[in-house]
mmCIF file of C-alpha atoms in Angstrom:
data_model
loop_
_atom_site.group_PDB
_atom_site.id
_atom_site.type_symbol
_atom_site.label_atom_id
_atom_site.label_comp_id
_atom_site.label_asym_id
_atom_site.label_seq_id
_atom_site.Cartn_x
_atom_site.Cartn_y
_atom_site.Cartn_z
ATOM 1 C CA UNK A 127 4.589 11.395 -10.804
ATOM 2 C CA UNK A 128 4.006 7.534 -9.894
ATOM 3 C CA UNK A 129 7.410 5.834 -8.126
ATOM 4 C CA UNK A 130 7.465 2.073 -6.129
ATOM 5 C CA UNK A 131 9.075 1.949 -3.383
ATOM 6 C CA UNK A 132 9.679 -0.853 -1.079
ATOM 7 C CA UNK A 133 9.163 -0.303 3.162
ATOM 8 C CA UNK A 134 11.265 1.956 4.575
ATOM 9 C CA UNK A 135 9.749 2.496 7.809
ATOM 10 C CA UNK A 136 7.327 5.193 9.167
ATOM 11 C CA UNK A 137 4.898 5.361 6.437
ATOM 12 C CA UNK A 138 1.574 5.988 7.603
ATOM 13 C CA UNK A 139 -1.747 6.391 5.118
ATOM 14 C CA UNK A 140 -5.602 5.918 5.741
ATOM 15 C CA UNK A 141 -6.320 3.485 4.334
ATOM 16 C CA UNK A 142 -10.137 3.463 2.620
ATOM 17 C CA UNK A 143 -13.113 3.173 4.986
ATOM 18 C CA UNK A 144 -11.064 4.538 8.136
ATOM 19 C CA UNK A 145 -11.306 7.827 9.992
ATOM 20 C CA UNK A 146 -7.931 7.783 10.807
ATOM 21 C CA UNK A 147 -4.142 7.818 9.706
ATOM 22 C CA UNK A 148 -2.328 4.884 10.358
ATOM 23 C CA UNK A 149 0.745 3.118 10.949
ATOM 24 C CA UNK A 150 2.073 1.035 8.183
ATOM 25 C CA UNK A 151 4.010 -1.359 10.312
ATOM 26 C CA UNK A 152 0.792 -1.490 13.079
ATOM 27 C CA UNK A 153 -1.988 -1.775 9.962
ATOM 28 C CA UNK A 154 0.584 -4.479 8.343
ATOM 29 C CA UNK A 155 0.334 -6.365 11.457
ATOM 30 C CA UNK A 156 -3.149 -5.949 12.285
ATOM 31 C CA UNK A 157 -3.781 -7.863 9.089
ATOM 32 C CA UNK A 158 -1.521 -10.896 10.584
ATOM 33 C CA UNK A 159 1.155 -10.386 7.485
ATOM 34 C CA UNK A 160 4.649 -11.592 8.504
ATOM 35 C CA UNK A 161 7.457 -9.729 8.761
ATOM 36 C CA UNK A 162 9.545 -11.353 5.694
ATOM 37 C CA UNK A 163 6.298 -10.519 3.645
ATOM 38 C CA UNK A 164 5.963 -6.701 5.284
ATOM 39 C CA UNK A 165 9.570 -5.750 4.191
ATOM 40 C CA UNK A 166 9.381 -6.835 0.437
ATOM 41 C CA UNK A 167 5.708 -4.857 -0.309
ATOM 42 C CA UNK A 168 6.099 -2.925 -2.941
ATOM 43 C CA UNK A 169 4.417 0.618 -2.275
ATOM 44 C CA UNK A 170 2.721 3.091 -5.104
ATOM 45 C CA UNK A 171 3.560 6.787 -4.274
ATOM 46 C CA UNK A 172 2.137 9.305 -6.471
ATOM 47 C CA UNK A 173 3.182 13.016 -5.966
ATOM 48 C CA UNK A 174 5.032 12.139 -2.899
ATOM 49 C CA UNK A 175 2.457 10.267 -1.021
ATOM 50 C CA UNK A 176 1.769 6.853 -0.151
ATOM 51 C CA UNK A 177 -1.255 5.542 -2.575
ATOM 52 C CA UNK A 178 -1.500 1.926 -2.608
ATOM 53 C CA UNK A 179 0.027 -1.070 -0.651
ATOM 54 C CA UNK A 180 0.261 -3.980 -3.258
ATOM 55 C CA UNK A 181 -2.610 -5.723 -3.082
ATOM 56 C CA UNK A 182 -3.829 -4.790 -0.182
ATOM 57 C CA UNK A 183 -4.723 -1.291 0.447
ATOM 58 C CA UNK A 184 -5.335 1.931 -0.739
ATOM 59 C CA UNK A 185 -5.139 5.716 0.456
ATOM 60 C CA UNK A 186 -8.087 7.144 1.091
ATOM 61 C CA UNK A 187 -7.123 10.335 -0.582
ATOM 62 C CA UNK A 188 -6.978 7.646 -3.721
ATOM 63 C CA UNK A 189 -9.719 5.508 -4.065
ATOM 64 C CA UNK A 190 -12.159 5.898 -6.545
ATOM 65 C CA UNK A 191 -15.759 6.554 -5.729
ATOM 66 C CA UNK A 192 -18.306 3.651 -6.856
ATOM 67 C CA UNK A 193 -19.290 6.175 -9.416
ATOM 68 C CA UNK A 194 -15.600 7.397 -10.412
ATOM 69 C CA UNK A 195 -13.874 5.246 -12.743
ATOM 70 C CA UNK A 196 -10.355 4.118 -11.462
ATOM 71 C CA UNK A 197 -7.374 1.833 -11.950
ATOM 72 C CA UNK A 198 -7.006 -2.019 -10.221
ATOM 73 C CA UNK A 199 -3.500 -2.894 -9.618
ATOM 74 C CA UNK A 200 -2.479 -6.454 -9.604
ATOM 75 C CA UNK A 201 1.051 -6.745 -8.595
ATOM 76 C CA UNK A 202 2.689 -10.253 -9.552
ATOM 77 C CA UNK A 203 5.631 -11.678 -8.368
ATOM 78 C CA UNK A 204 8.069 -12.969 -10.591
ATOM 79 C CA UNK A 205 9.210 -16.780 -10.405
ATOM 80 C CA UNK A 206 12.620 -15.783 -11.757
ATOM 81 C CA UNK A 207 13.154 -13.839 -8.627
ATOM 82 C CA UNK A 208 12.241 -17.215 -6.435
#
């Protein structure tokens, strides 16, 4: 089951390449996105667990090996909602 949700607070996910869980929030920050930005990010769960953060990163658990073929999200933002 794939849902969006937007920030909550407390989410933490690996994101690909790292040994470690994270920190949304801390992560979010380390890549020197604002706050107004941060709270608006739309988030991909599937089965209950954090997958993807917009553009930006995914769950380890998630990402498809070079020789695996996956999905590439693009997420948009609508001018109507400007």
């Amino acid at each position: 089951q794939a849902e969006i949700h937007w920030r909550t607070g407390g989410e933490t996910f690996r994101p690909q390449g790292q040994q470690h869980t994270q920190n949304l929030k801390r992560w979010l920050q380390a890549q020197n996105m604002p706050p107004w930005v941060r709270a608006r990010l739309p988030l991909l769960y599937l089965e209950g667990q954090l997958a993807t953060v917009a553009d930006g990163a995914i769950n380890h658990n998630y990402a498809a090996q070079p020789e695996e073929p996956g999905w590439v999200l693009h997420w948009a933002r609508d001018a109507r909602l400007s």
